[in-house]
Coordinates of N, CA and C in Angstrom, one line a residue:
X1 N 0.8 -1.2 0.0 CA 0.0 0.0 0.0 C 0.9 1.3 0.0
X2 N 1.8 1.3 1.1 CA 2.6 2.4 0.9 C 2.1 3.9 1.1
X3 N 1.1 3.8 2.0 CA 0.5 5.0 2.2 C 1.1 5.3 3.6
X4 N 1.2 6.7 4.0 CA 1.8 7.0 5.6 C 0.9 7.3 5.9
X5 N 0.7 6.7 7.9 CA 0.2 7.7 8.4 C 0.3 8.2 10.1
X6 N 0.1 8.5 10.2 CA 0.3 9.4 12.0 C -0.5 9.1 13.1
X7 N 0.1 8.5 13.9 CA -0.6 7.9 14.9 C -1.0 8.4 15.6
X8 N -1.9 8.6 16.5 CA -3.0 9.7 17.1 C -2.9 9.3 18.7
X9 N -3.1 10.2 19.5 CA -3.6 10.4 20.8 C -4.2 9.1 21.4
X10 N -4.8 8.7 20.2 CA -5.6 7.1 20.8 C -5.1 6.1 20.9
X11 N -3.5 6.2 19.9 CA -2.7 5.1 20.3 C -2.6 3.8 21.4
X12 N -2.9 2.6 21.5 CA -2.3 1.9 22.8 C -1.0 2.3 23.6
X13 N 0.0 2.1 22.8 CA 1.0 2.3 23.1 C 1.6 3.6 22.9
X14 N 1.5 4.6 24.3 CA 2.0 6.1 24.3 C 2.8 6.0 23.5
X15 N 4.3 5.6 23.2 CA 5.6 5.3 23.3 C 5.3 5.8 21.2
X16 N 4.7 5.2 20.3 CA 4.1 5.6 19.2 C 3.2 6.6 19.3
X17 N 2.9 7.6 19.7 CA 1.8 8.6 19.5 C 2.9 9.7 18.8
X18 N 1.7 10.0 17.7 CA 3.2 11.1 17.3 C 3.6 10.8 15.8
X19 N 4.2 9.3 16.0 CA 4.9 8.7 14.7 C 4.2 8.5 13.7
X20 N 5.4 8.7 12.6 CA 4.9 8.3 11.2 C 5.1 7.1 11.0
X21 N 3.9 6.1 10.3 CA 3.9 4.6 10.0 C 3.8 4.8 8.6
X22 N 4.8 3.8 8.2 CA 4.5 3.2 6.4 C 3.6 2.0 6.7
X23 N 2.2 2.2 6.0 CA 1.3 1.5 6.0 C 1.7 -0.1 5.1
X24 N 1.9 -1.5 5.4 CA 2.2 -2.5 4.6 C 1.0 -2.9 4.2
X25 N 0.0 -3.2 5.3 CA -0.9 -4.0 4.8 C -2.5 -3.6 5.6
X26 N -3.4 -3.1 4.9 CA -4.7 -3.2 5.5 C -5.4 -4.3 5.6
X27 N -6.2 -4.0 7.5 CA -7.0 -4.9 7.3 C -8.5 -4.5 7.9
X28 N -9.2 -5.4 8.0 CA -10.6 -5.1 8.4 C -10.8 -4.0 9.9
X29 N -9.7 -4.5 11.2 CA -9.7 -4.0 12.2 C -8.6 -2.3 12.2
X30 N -7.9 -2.5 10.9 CA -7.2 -1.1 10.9 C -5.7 -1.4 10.1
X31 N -4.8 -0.9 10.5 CA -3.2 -1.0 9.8 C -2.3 -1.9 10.4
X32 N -1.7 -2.5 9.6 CA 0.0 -2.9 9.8 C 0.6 -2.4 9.1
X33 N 1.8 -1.9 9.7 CA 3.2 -1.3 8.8 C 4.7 -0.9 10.2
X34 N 5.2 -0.1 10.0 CA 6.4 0.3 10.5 C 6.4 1.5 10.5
X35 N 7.5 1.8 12.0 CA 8.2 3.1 11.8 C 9.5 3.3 12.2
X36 N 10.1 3.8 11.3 CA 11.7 3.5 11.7 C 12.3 4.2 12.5
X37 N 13.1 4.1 13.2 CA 13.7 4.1 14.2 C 15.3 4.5 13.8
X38 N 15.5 5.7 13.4 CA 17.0 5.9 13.1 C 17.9 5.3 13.9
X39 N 19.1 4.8 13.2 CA 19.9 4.0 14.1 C 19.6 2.2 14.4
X40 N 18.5 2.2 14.5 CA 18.0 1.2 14.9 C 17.6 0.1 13.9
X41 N 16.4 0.3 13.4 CA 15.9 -0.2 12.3 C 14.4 0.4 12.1
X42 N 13.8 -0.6 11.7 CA 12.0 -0.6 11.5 C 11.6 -1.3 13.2
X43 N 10.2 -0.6 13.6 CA 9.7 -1.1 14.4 C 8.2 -1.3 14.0
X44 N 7.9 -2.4 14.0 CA 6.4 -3.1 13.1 C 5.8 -2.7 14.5
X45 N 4.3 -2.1 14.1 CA 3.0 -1.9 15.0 C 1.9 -2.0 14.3
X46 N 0.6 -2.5 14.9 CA -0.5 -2.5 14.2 C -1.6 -1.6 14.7
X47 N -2.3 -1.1 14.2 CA -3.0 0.1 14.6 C -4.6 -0.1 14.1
X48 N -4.9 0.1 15.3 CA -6.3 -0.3 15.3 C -7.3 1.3 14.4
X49 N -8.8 1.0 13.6 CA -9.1 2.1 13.2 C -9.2 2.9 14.7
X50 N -9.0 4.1 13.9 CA -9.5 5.7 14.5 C -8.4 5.9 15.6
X51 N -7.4 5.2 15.3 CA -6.2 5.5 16.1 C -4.6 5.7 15.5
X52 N -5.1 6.3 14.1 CA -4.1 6.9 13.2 C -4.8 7.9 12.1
X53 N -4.5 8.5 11.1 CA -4.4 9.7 10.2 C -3.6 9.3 9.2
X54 N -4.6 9.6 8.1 CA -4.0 9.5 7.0 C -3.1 10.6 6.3
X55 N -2.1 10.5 6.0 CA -0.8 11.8 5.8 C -0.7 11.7 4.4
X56 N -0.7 10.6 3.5 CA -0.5 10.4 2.2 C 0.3 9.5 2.0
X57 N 1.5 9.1 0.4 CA 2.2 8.0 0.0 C 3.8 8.6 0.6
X58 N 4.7 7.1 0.8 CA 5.6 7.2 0.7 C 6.4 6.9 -0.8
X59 N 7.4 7.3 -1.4 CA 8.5 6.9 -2.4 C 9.0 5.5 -2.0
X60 N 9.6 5.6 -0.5 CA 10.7 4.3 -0.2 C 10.2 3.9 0.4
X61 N 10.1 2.6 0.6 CA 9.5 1.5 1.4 C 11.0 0.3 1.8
X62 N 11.2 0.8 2.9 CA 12.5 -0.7 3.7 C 11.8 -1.7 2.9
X63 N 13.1 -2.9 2.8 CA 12.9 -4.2 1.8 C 12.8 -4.7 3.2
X64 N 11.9 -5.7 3.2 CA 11.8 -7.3 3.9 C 12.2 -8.2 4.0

């Protein structure tokens, strides 16, 4: 999919509110994808609806 988006207030996990996710895969309950972590790598999260924003597409997508 490759769409970004911004994870919201409603977040589960404080620690992601804030961040930008590259969306990999939708599903019926909301998003999987990543956010990278300079230095570090990707950190995979799934995000339930109404607990992220849609920002638009990314170019680069990390290889798997």
């Amino acid at each position: 999919m490759n769409a970004v988006v911004q994870l919201n207030e409603s977040t589960e996990n404080e620690s992601f509110i804030a961040c930008f996710m590259v969306v990999t895969e939708v599903k019926d309950w909301g998003v999987v994808g990543y956010v990278t972590i300079p230095g570090k790598g990707a950190a995979y999260y799934r995000a339930k609806a109404g607990t992220f924003d849609l920002i638009g597409e990314t170019n680069l997508v990390l290889q798997q």
